mmCIF file of C-alpha atoms and ligand atoms in Angstrom:
data_model
loop_
_atom_site.group_PDB
_atom_site.id
_atom_site.type_symbol
_atom_site.label_atom_id
_atom_site.label_comp_id
_atom_site.label_asym_id
_atom_site.label_seq_id
_atom_site.Cartn_x
_atom_site.Cartn_y
_atom_site.Cartn_z
ATOM 1 C CA MET A 16 0.050 0.106 0.144
ATOM 2 C CA SER A 17 1.336 3.361 -0.952
ATOM 3 C CA LYS A 18 2.296 5.474 2.039
ATOM 4 C CA ARG A 19 1.176 8.811 2.944
ATOM 5 C CA VAL A 20 3.382 12.106 3.694
ATOM 6 C CA VAL A 21 1.534 15.455 4.567
ATOM 7 C CA LEU A 22 2.399 18.993 4.730
ATOM 8 C CA ILE A 23 0.105 20.621 7.417
ATOM 9 C CA GLY A 24 -0.158 24.318 7.307
ATOM 10 C CA HIS A 25 -2.219 27.237 6.555
ATOM 11 C CA PRO A 26 -2.140 28.260 3.795
ATOM 12 C CA VAL A 27 -0.191 25.305 1.757
ATOM 13 C CA ALA A 28 -1.624 25.703 -1.955
ATOM 14 C CA HIS A 29 1.237 25.685 -4.446
ATOM 15 C CA SER A 30 3.922 24.368 -2.030
ATOM 16 C CA LEU A 31 7.376 23.523 -3.262
ATOM 17 C CA SER A 32 7.872 21.151 -0.629
ATOM 18 C CA GLY A 33 5.516 18.857 -2.424
ATOM 19 C CA ALA A 34 7.464 19.067 -5.668
ATOM 20 C CA MET A 35 10.586 18.438 -3.876
ATOM 21 C CA GLN A 36 9.794 15.413 -2.083
ATOM 22 C CA GLN A 37 7.463 13.668 -4.331
ATOM 23 C CA ALA A 38 10.287 13.952 -6.855
ATOM 24 C CA ALA A 39 12.877 12.355 -4.308
ATOM 25 C CA PHE A 40 10.265 9.490 -3.496
ATOM 26 C CA ASP A 41 9.978 8.707 -7.421
ATOM 27 C CA ALA A 42 13.594 9.157 -7.836
ATOM 28 C CA GLN A 43 14.286 6.443 -4.930
ATOM 29 C CA GLY A 44 11.522 4.180 -5.953
ATOM 30 C CA ILE A 45 9.502 4.858 -2.547
ATOM 31 C CA ASP A 46 5.830 4.160 -2.897
ATOM 32 C CA ALA A 47 4.762 7.268 -1.141
ATOM 33 C CA ARG A 48 2.516 10.238 -2.002
ATOM 34 C CA TYR A 49 3.215 13.857 -0.447
ATOM 35 C CA GLU A 50 -0.247 15.611 0.168
ATOM 36 C CA LEU A 51 -0.996 19.177 1.168
ATOM 37 C CA TRP A 52 -3.254 19.623 4.040
ATOM 38 C CA ASP A 53 -4.483 22.988 4.690
ATOM 39 C CA ARG A 54 -5.550 23.187 8.182
ATOM 40 C CA ALA A 55 -6.524 26.588 10.172
ATOM 41 C CA PRO A 56 -5.128 26.329 13.894
ATOM 42 C CA ILE A 57 -8.494 25.259 15.244
ATOM 43 C CA ALA A 58 -8.248 21.854 13.069
ATOM 44 C CA LEU A 59 -4.667 21.255 13.857
ATOM 45 C CA ALA A 60 -5.158 18.705 16.782
ATOM 46 C CA ASP A 61 -7.646 16.749 14.552
ATOM 47 C CA ALA A 62 -5.105 16.632 11.880
ATOM 48 C CA ILE A 63 -2.393 15.443 14.234
ATOM 49 C CA ALA A 64 -4.807 12.664 15.699
ATOM 50 C CA GLU A 65 -5.086 11.570 12.014
ATOM 51 C CA VAL A 66 -1.454 11.214 11.205
ATOM 52 C CA ARG A 67 -1.039 8.746 13.804
ATOM 53 C CA GLY A 68 -2.556 5.999 11.544
ATOM 54 C CA ASP A 69 -0.429 3.240 10.045
ATOM 55 C CA ASP A 70 -0.740 4.565 6.438
ATOM 56 C CA PHE A 71 1.454 7.485 7.204
ATOM 57 C CA LEU A 72 5.142 7.531 6.695
ATOM 58 C CA GLY A 73 5.600 11.240 7.960
ATOM 59 C CA VAL A 74 4.491 14.746 8.315
ATOM 60 C CA ASN A 75 5.843 18.281 7.562
ATOM 61 C CA ILE A 76 4.661 21.106 9.847
ATOM 62 C CA THR A 77 4.688 24.621 8.376
ATOM 63 C CA ILE A 78 3.542 28.047 8.928
ATOM 64 C CA PRO A 79 1.843 29.023 11.278
ATOM 65 C CA HIS A 80 1.933 25.851 13.170
ATOM 66 C CA LYS A 81 5.664 25.001 14.209
ATOM 67 C CA GLU A 82 5.185 26.039 17.993
ATOM 68 C CA ARG A 83 1.562 25.332 18.159
ATOM 69 C CA VAL A 84 1.941 21.602 17.467
ATOM 70 C CA VAL A 85 4.673 21.165 20.118
ATOM 71 C CA PRO A 86 2.209 19.834 22.924
ATOM 72 C CA MET A 87 0.400 17.622 20.713
ATOM 73 C CA ILE A 88 3.607 15.484 20.212
ATOM 74 C CA ASP A 89 4.617 12.486 22.130
ATOM 75 C CA ARG A 90 8.400 13.025 21.921
ATOM 76 C CA LEU A 91 10.844 15.894 20.861
ATOM 77 C CA THR A 92 14.215 15.375 19.786
ATOM 78 C CA GLU A 93 16.955 17.580 21.289
ATOM 79 C CA GLU A 94 16.850 20.116 18.413
ATOM 80 C CA ALA A 95 12.936 20.306 18.691
ATOM 81 C CA GLN A 96 13.113 20.636 22.335
ATOM 82 C CA ALA A 97 15.949 23.278 22.092
ATOM 83 C CA THR A 98 14.038 25.399 19.643
ATOM 84 C CA GLY A 99 10.459 24.635 20.719
ATOM 85 C CA ALA A 100 9.653 24.445 17.349
ATOM 86 C CA VAL A 101 8.659 21.278 15.227
ATOM 87 C CA ASN A 102 8.748 21.110 11.407
ATOM 88 C CA THR A 103 8.959 17.272 10.791
ATOM 89 C CA LEU A 104 6.946 14.303 12.333
ATOM 90 C CA THR A 105 8.007 10.562 12.314
ATOM 91 C CA ARG A 106 5.939 7.573 13.877
ATOM 92 C CA GLU A 107 7.064 5.203 16.294
ATOM 93 C CA GLY A 108 4.023 3.084 16.277
ATOM 94 C CA LYS A 109 1.077 5.221 17.277
ATOM 95 C CA ARG A 110 3.404 7.700 19.015
ATOM 96 C CA LEU A 111 4.662 10.869 17.288
ATOM 97 C CA VAL A 112 8.121 12.165 17.313
ATOM 98 C CA GLY A 113 8.908 15.749 16.540
ATOM 99 C CA HIS A 114 12.027 16.950 15.027
ATOM 100 C CA ASN A 115 13.269 20.444 13.779
ATOM 101 C CA THR A 116 14.944 19.897 10.409
ATOM 102 C CA ASP A 117 15.045 23.666 9.910
ATOM 103 C CA VAL A 118 17.902 23.373 12.274
ATOM 104 C CA PRO A 119 20.566 21.576 10.036
ATOM 105 C CA GLY A 120 18.719 23.469 7.030
ATOM 106 C CA PHE A 121 19.643 26.883 8.448
ATOM 107 C CA ALA A 122 22.897 25.611 9.235
ATOM 108 C CA ALA A 123 23.877 24.864 5.617
ATOM 109 C CA ALA A 124 22.286 28.257 4.675
ATOM 110 C CA LEU A 125 24.610 30.234 7.113
ATOM 111 C CA ASP A 126 27.662 28.310 5.639
ATOM 112 C CA LYS A 127 26.785 29.349 2.425
ATOM 113 C CA LEU A 128 26.065 32.938 3.313
ATOM 114 C CA VAL A 129 29.456 33.321 5.171
ATOM 115 C CA GLY A 130 31.315 31.534 2.409
ATOM 116 C CA ARG A 131 35.211 31.929 3.185
ATOM 117 C CA GLN A 132 34.852 34.788 5.661
ATOM 118 C CA LYS A 133 35.358 34.332 9.315
ATOM 119 C CA MET A 134 32.078 33.502 11.037
ATOM 120 C CA PRO A 135 30.722 36.929 12.106
ATOM 121 C CA ARG A 136 29.705 37.355 15.694
ATOM 122 C CA GLN A 137 26.778 39.590 15.601
ATOM 123 C CA ALA A 138 23.359 39.273 13.907
ATOM 124 C CA VAL A 139 19.980 41.106 13.560
ATOM 125 C CA VAL A 140 16.892 38.813 13.014
ATOM 126 C CA LEU A 141 13.525 40.027 11.806
ATOM 127 C CA GLY A 142 10.687 37.814 13.092
ATOM 128 C CA ALA A 143 10.175 35.392 16.056
ATOM 129 C CA GLY A 144 7.999 32.606 14.683
ATOM 130 C CA GLY A 145 8.954 28.910 14.201
ATOM 131 C CA GLY A 146 11.737 29.785 11.670
ATOM 132 C CA ALA A 147 13.230 32.245 13.744
ATOM 133 C CA ARG A 148 13.583 29.888 16.512
ATOM 134 C CA ALA A 149 15.799 27.500 14.315
ATOM 135 C CA VAL A 150 17.729 30.752 13.074
ATOM 136 C CA VAL A 151 18.586 31.870 16.545
ATOM 137 C CA TYR A 152 19.568 28.371 17.726
ATOM 138 C CA GLY A 153 21.800 27.859 14.804
ATOM 139 C CA LEU A 154 23.398 31.373 15.436
ATOM 140 C CA ILE A 155 24.185 30.562 19.020
ATOM 141 C CA ARG A 156 25.536 27.295 18.168
ATOM 142 C CA ALA A 157 27.693 28.852 15.358
ATOM 143 C CA GLY A 158 29.266 31.048 18.265
ATOM 144 C CA PHE A 159 27.491 34.422 17.802
ATOM 145 C CA LEU A 160 28.001 36.871 20.599
ATOM 146 C CA ARG A 161 25.185 39.322 20.082
ATOM 147 C CA ILE A 162 21.603 38.616 18.419
ATOM 148 C CA VAL A 163 18.905 40.990 18.332
ATOM 149 C CA VAL A 164 15.441 40.004 17.564
ATOM 150 C CA PHE A 165 13.007 42.429 16.097
ATOM 151 C CA ASN A 166 9.389 41.474 15.900
ATOM 152 C CA ARG A 167 5.913 43.185 15.312
ATOM 153 C CA HIS A 168 4.603 41.711 18.346
ATOM 154 C CA LEU A 169 7.335 42.406 20.865
ATOM 155 C CA HIS A 170 6.197 39.837 23.447
ATOM 156 C CA ARG A 171 6.666 37.008 20.967
ATOM 157 C CA ALA A 172 10.345 38.073 20.672
ATOM 158 C CA GLU A 173 10.619 38.395 24.317
ATOM 159 C CA GLY A 174 9.327 34.840 24.652
ATOM 160 C CA LEU A 175 11.886 33.756 22.092
ATOM 161 C CA VAL A 176 14.650 35.274 24.227
ATOM 162 C CA ARG A 177 13.177 33.772 27.279
ATOM 163 C CA HIS A 178 13.084 30.324 25.796
ATOM 164 C CA PHE A 179 16.724 30.480 24.873
ATOM 165 C CA GLY A 180 17.774 31.908 28.258
ATOM 166 C CA LYS A 181 20.007 29.139 29.779
ATOM 167 C CA SER A 182 21.859 28.334 26.158
ATOM 168 C CA ALA A 183 22.359 32.245 25.603
ATOM 169 C CA ALA A 184 23.628 33.057 29.130
ATOM 170 C CA HIS A 185 27.009 33.354 27.792
ATOM 171 C CA MET A 186 26.197 35.810 25.230
ATOM 172 C CA ASP A 187 23.930 39.032 24.377
ATOM 173 C CA LEU A 188 20.588 37.836 23.074
ATOM 174 C CA LYS A 189 17.784 40.612 23.012
ATOM 175 C CA ALA A 190 14.382 41.399 21.997
ATOM 176 C CA MET A 191 13.759 44.910 20.610
ATOM 177 C CA PRO A 192 10.828 46.783 19.740
ATOM 178 C CA TRP A 193 10.203 47.261 15.764
ATOM 179 C CA HIS A 194 11.366 50.609 15.379
ATOM 180 C CA GLU A 195 13.190 51.790 12.173
ATOM 181 C CA SER A 196 15.726 53.972 13.973
ATOM 182 C CA ILE A 197 16.496 51.051 16.626
ATOM 183 C CA ILE A 198 16.935 48.447 13.591
ATOM 184 C CA GLU A 199 19.007 50.960 11.938
ATOM 185 C CA SER A 200 21.360 51.447 14.659
ATOM 186 C CA GLU A 201 21.628 47.826 15.276
ATOM 187 C CA LEU A 202 22.352 47.266 11.854
ATOM 188 C CA ALA A 203 25.122 49.639 12.081
ATOM 189 C CA ARG A 204 26.912 47.440 14.510
ATOM 190 C CA THR A 205 26.051 43.903 12.782
ATOM 191 C CA LYS A 206 27.214 41.704 10.161
ATOM 192 C CA VAL A 207 24.604 39.452 9.414
ATOM 193 C CA LEU A 208 20.779 40.309 8.658
ATOM 194 C CA ILE A 209 18.031 37.588 8.863
ATOM 195 C CA ASN A 210 14.604 37.863 7.595
ATOM 196 C CA ALA A 211 12.520 35.142 9.331
ATOM 197 C CA THR A 212 9.312 37.145 9.021
ATOM 198 C CA SER A 213 6.749 36.312 6.287
ATOM 199 C CA ILE A 214 6.865 39.946 4.852
ATOM 200 C CA GLY A 215 7.554 39.482 1.312
ATOM 201 C CA LEU A 216 6.301 36.130 0.745
ATOM 202 C CA THR A 217 2.938 36.636 -1.023
ATOM 203 C CA ASP A 218 3.323 40.562 -1.768
ATOM 204 C CA ASP A 219 6.505 42.527 -3.031
ATOM 205 C CA VAL A 220 7.135 44.427 0.025
ATOM 206 C CA SER A 221 10.367 44.639 2.259
ATOM 207 C CA PRO A 222 10.424 44.478 6.018
ATOM 208 C CA ILE A 223 12.824 47.548 6.080
ATOM 209 C CA PRO A 224 13.560 50.284 4.012
ATOM 210 C CA GLY A 225 16.471 49.641 1.528
ATOM 211 C CA GLU A 226 18.486 52.718 2.862
ATOM 212 C CA LEU A 227 19.062 50.749 5.991
ATOM 213 C CA ILE A 228 21.016 48.158 4.163
ATOM 214 C CA THR A 229 24.674 48.709 4.022
ATOM 215 C CA GLY A 230 27.252 46.994 1.376
ATOM 216 C CA ASP A 231 29.231 45.098 4.036
ATOM 217 C CA LEU A 232 25.992 43.280 5.407
ATOM 218 C CA LEU A 233 25.487 39.424 4.614
ATOM 219 C CA VAL A 234 21.692 39.018 4.074
ATOM 220 C CA LEU A 235 19.599 35.887 4.341
ATOM 221 C CA ASP A 236 15.841 36.060 3.409
ATOM 222 C CA LEU A 237 14.284 32.662 4.545
ATOM 223 C CA ILE A 238 11.769 33.159 1.968
ATOM 224 C CA TYR A 239 12.443 31.231 -1.426
ATOM 225 C CA LYS A 240 12.611 33.895 -3.966
ATOM 226 C CA ARG A 241 14.229 37.143 -5.013
ATOM 227 C CA THR A 242 12.486 39.231 -2.407
ATOM 228 C CA ARG A 243 12.416 43.086 -2.359
ATOM 229 C CA LEU A 244 14.639 42.885 0.863
ATOM 230 C CA LEU A 245 17.143 40.981 -1.324
ATOM 231 C CA ARG A 246 16.922 43.195 -4.304
ATOM 232 C CA HIS A 247 17.555 46.280 -1.925
ATOM 233 C CA ALA A 248 20.622 44.230 -0.536
ATOM 234 C CA GLU A 249 22.109 43.469 -4.233
ATOM 235 C CA SER A 250 21.733 47.335 -4.692
ATOM 236 C CA ALA A 251 23.729 48.090 -1.744
ATOM 237 C CA GLY A 252 26.308 45.691 -2.777
ATOM 238 C CA ALA A 253 25.608 43.358 0.231
ATOM 239 C CA VAL A 254 25.811 39.406 -0.177
ATOM 240 C CA ALA A 255 22.148 38.281 -0.513
ATOM 241 C CA ASN A 256 20.869 34.735 -0.241
ATOM 242 C CA ASP A 257 17.087 33.613 -0.322
ATOM 243 C CA GLY A 258 15.851 30.590 1.543
ATOM 244 C CA GLU A 259 16.513 28.112 -1.123
ATOM 245 C CA THR A 260 19.390 26.219 0.624
ATOM 246 C CA MET A 261 17.690 25.990 3.941
ATOM 247 C CA LEU A 262 14.540 24.623 2.243
ATOM 248 C CA LEU A 263 16.651 22.148 0.425
ATOM 249 C CA HIS A 264 18.658 20.917 3.328
ATOM 250 C CA GLN A 265 15.600 20.731 5.832
ATOM 251 C CA GLY A 266 13.573 18.769 3.191
ATOM 252 C CA ALA A 267 16.553 16.466 2.451
ATOM 253 C CA ALA A 268 16.930 15.953 6.485
ATOM 254 C CA ALA A 269 13.267 15.272 6.685
ATOM 255 C CA PHE A 270 13.287 12.679 3.799
ATOM 256 C CA THR A 271 16.130 10.854 5.579
ATOM 257 C CA LEU A 272 14.153 10.621 8.729
ATOM 258 C CA TRP A 273 11.147 9.228 7.043
ATOM 259 C CA THR A 274 12.768 6.691 4.762
ATOM 260 C CA GLY A 275 16.186 6.108 6.282
ATOM 261 C CA GLN A 276 17.740 6.663 3.048
ATOM 262 C CA PRO A 277 20.280 9.508 2.089
ATOM 263 C CA ALA A 278 18.236 12.210 0.251
ATOM 264 C CA PRO A 279 18.793 12.529 -3.722
ATOM 265 C CA LEU A 280 19.875 16.211 -3.304
ATOM 266 C CA GLU A 281 20.376 16.854 -6.986
ATOM 267 C CA VAL A 282 16.861 15.665 -7.821
ATOM 268 C CA MET A 283 15.366 17.859 -5.063
ATOM 269 C CA SER A 284 17.470 20.725 -6.314
ATOM 270 C CA GLN A 285 16.140 20.262 -9.733
ATOM 271 C CA ALA A 286 12.465 19.881 -8.563
ATOM 272 C CA LEU A 287 12.612 23.044 -6.730
ATOM 273 C CA ALA A 288 14.027 24.503 -9.703
ATOM 274 C CA ASP A 289 11.364 23.356 -12.249
ATOM 275 C CA ALA A 290 8.627 24.226 -9.396
ATOM 276 C CA ARG A 291 10.060 27.878 -9.463
ATOM 277 C CA ALA A 292 10.164 28.093 -13.275
ATOM 278 C CA GLY A 293 6.451 26.937 -13.303
ATOM 279 C CA GLY A 294 5.539 29.887 -11.334
ATOM 280 C CA VAL A 295 5.563 28.554 -7.714
ATOM 281 C CA THR A 296 7.749 31.083 -5.727
ATOM 282 C CA SER A 297 7.093 30.615 -2.114
ATOM 283 C CA ALA A 298 8.984 28.145 0.231
ATOM 284 C CA GLU A 299 6.035 27.265 2.408
ATOM 285 C CA GLY A 300 3.167 26.917 0.129
ATOM 286 C CA GLU A 301 1.428 30.349 -0.436
ATOM 287 C CA PRO A 302 1.106 31.487 -3.870
ATOM 288 C CA ALA A 303 3.111 34.477 -5.214
ATOM 289 C CA GLY A 304 1.503 37.715 -4.745
ATOM 290 C CA GLU A 305 0.918 40.108 -7.551
ATOM 291 C CA GLU A 306 3.869 42.001 -8.847
ATOM 292 C CA ALA A 307 1.683 45.302 -8.643
ATOM 293 C CA ALA A 308 2.762 48.600 -7.459
ATOM 294 C CA VAL A 309 3.497 48.373 -3.885
ATOM 295 C CA PRO A 310 5.357 50.626 -1.183
ATOM 296 C CA GLU A 311 8.945 50.304 -0.730
ATOM 297 C CA ALA A 312 8.699 48.969 2.897
ATOM 298 C CA VAL A 313 5.754 47.488 4.872
ATOM 299 C CA SER A 314 5.227 48.634 8.122
ATOM 300 C CA PRO A 315 5.222 45.648 10.183
ATOM 301 C CA ALA A 316 2.510 47.067 12.494
ATOM 302 C CA SER A 317 0.094 47.509 9.593
HETATM 303 P P1 NDP B 23 5.381 31.975 11.699
HETATM 304 O O1 NDP B 23 3.966 32.094 11.345
HETATM 305 O O2 NDP B 23 5.698 31.015 12.910
HETATM 306 O O3 NDP B 23 6.052 33.290 12.155
HETATM 307 C C1 NDP B 23 5.696 34.475 11.074
HETATM 308 C C2 NDP B 23 6.645 35.566 11.303
HETATM 309 O O4 NDP B 23 6.482 36.809 10.370
HETATM 310 C C3 NDP B 23 6.271 36.377 12.870
HETATM 311 O O5 NDP B 23 7.410 36.839 13.326
HETATM 312 C C4 NDP B 23 5.364 37.325 12.514
HETATM 313 O O6 NDP B 23 5.292 38.401 13.333
HETATM 314 C C5 NDP B 23 5.805 38.012 11.168
HETATM 315 N N1 NDP B 23 4.888 38.377 10.225
HETATM 316 C C6 NDP B 23 4.019 37.939 9.418
HETATM 317 N N2 NDP B 23 3.331 38.725 8.874
HETATM 318 C C7 NDP B 23 3.616 40.120 9.327
HETATM 319 C C8 NDP B 23 3.228 41.392 9.057
HETATM 320 N N3 NDP B 23 2.244 41.691 8.086
HETATM 321 N N4 NDP B 23 3.965 42.541 9.574
HETATM 322 C C9 NDP B 23 5.141 42.086 10.385
HETATM 323 N N5 NDP B 23 5.371 40.892 10.493
HETATM 324 C C10 NDP B 23 4.706 39.718 10.315
HETATM 325 O O7 NDP B 23 5.971 31.514 10.446
HETATM 326 P P2 NDP B 23 7.405 30.823 10.293
HETATM 327 O O8 NDP B 23 8.555 31.324 11.333
HETATM 328 O O9 NDP B 23 7.100 29.451 10.228
HETATM 329 O O10 NDP B 23 7.927 31.453 8.847
HETATM 330 C C11 NDP B 23 8.332 32.644 8.515
HETATM 331 C C12 NDP B 23 8.979 32.821 7.217
HETATM 332 O O11 NDP B 23 10.070 32.147 7.168
HETATM 333 C C13 NDP B 23 7.948 32.461 6.127
HETATM 334 O O12 NDP B 23 8.013 33.273 5.094
HETATM 335 C C14 NDP B 23 8.514 30.954 5.751
HETATM 336 O O13 NDP B 23 8.166 30.700 4.353
HETATM 337 C C15 NDP B 23 9.854 31.251 5.929
HETATM 338 N N6 NDP B 23 10.499 29.995 6.260
HETATM 339 C C16 NDP B 23 11.535 29.434 5.470
HETATM 340 C C17 NDP B 23 11.859 28.212 5.453
HETATM 341 C C18 NDP B 23 13.017 27.725 4.502
HETATM 342 O O14 NDP B 23 12.992 26.471 4.406
HETATM 343 N N7 NDP B 23 13.500 28.468 3.483
HETATM 344 C C19 NDP B 23 12.113 27.501 6.915
HETATM 345 C C20 NDP B 23 11.347 28.079 7.619
HETATM 346 C C21 NDP B 23 10.373 29.518 7.594
HETATM 347 P P3 NDP B 23 4.188 38.451 14.647
HETATM 348 O O15 NDP B 23 4.629 37.380 15.646
HETATM 349 O O16 NDP B 23 4.136 39.957 15.220
HETATM 350 O O17 NDP B 23 2.760 37.965 14.131
#
């Protein structure tokens, strides 16, 4: 019987993960079907109950459920526990194990961003959701000594900082209110800027104005497309990478967890490129926004 793997998110239409994982299953001769389940937060618990069934090989969890799903899972791996976020599930009988493969995905993306330079020590992170948790964890592990997290809702960034309290005891991890002047002054003393908000995912808008980005920055947008933020960064002469590497490597790690086999990276990468060429441009399922006239920067409070 064909096994089922599902992506649970809201929304999930046009997911790139579907194309990438199905291509990997087909290439390796694994009889599995990757399905997209659009489930609003209120329907998440029922979806999690359903995937305990024997026909399921595994699950991906995406925006906006990565933190919310944690209490519904029977066992968390060290990385899921450390981040407080889960993006992949495996089954142990009827029990579900929560993993966070965004962590190795981000590690690969950070390595690529930094390239041959010395690993920087300061970073600014925009966003405090499930993706941001993998980012902050990865930065702490990579030896960063100052990380400032800005978020529209400050309390969520403060919750993130509290969560990492122990592992960040030796360094400066701060939550700050989203004010352009504060972001500007933090950027002046940082080397790495990471967008872990979903601003730019469905509309061609940037979380911060282009003038704030200087040429010496390394800029990573977790969104898998050439966002307005990345175009600003390129114009300023900064290094600018999108979320492709992270998406590919989190997907590869999930594939291995489900199947016990090494992931066919080339096949998955090609499937991503094909899906993108076919007009799918978001990392996590949302359809691309209209390329209409839009403001230069979006106010996170709006
Ligand atoms: P969450 O829903 O957990 O978090 C969303 C984040 O975006 C929060 O910080 C939220 O702020 C912020 N946000 C959303 N809309 C707005 C807005 N209009 N103005 C200001 N802030 C906003 O999602 P994830 O953390 O799971 O994902 C975040 C992004 O990262 C997505 O675009 C996702 O596609 C991408 N991602 C990519 C990955 C990859 O492999 N390339 C892996 C993981 C994530 P607030 O808390 O104030 O609501």
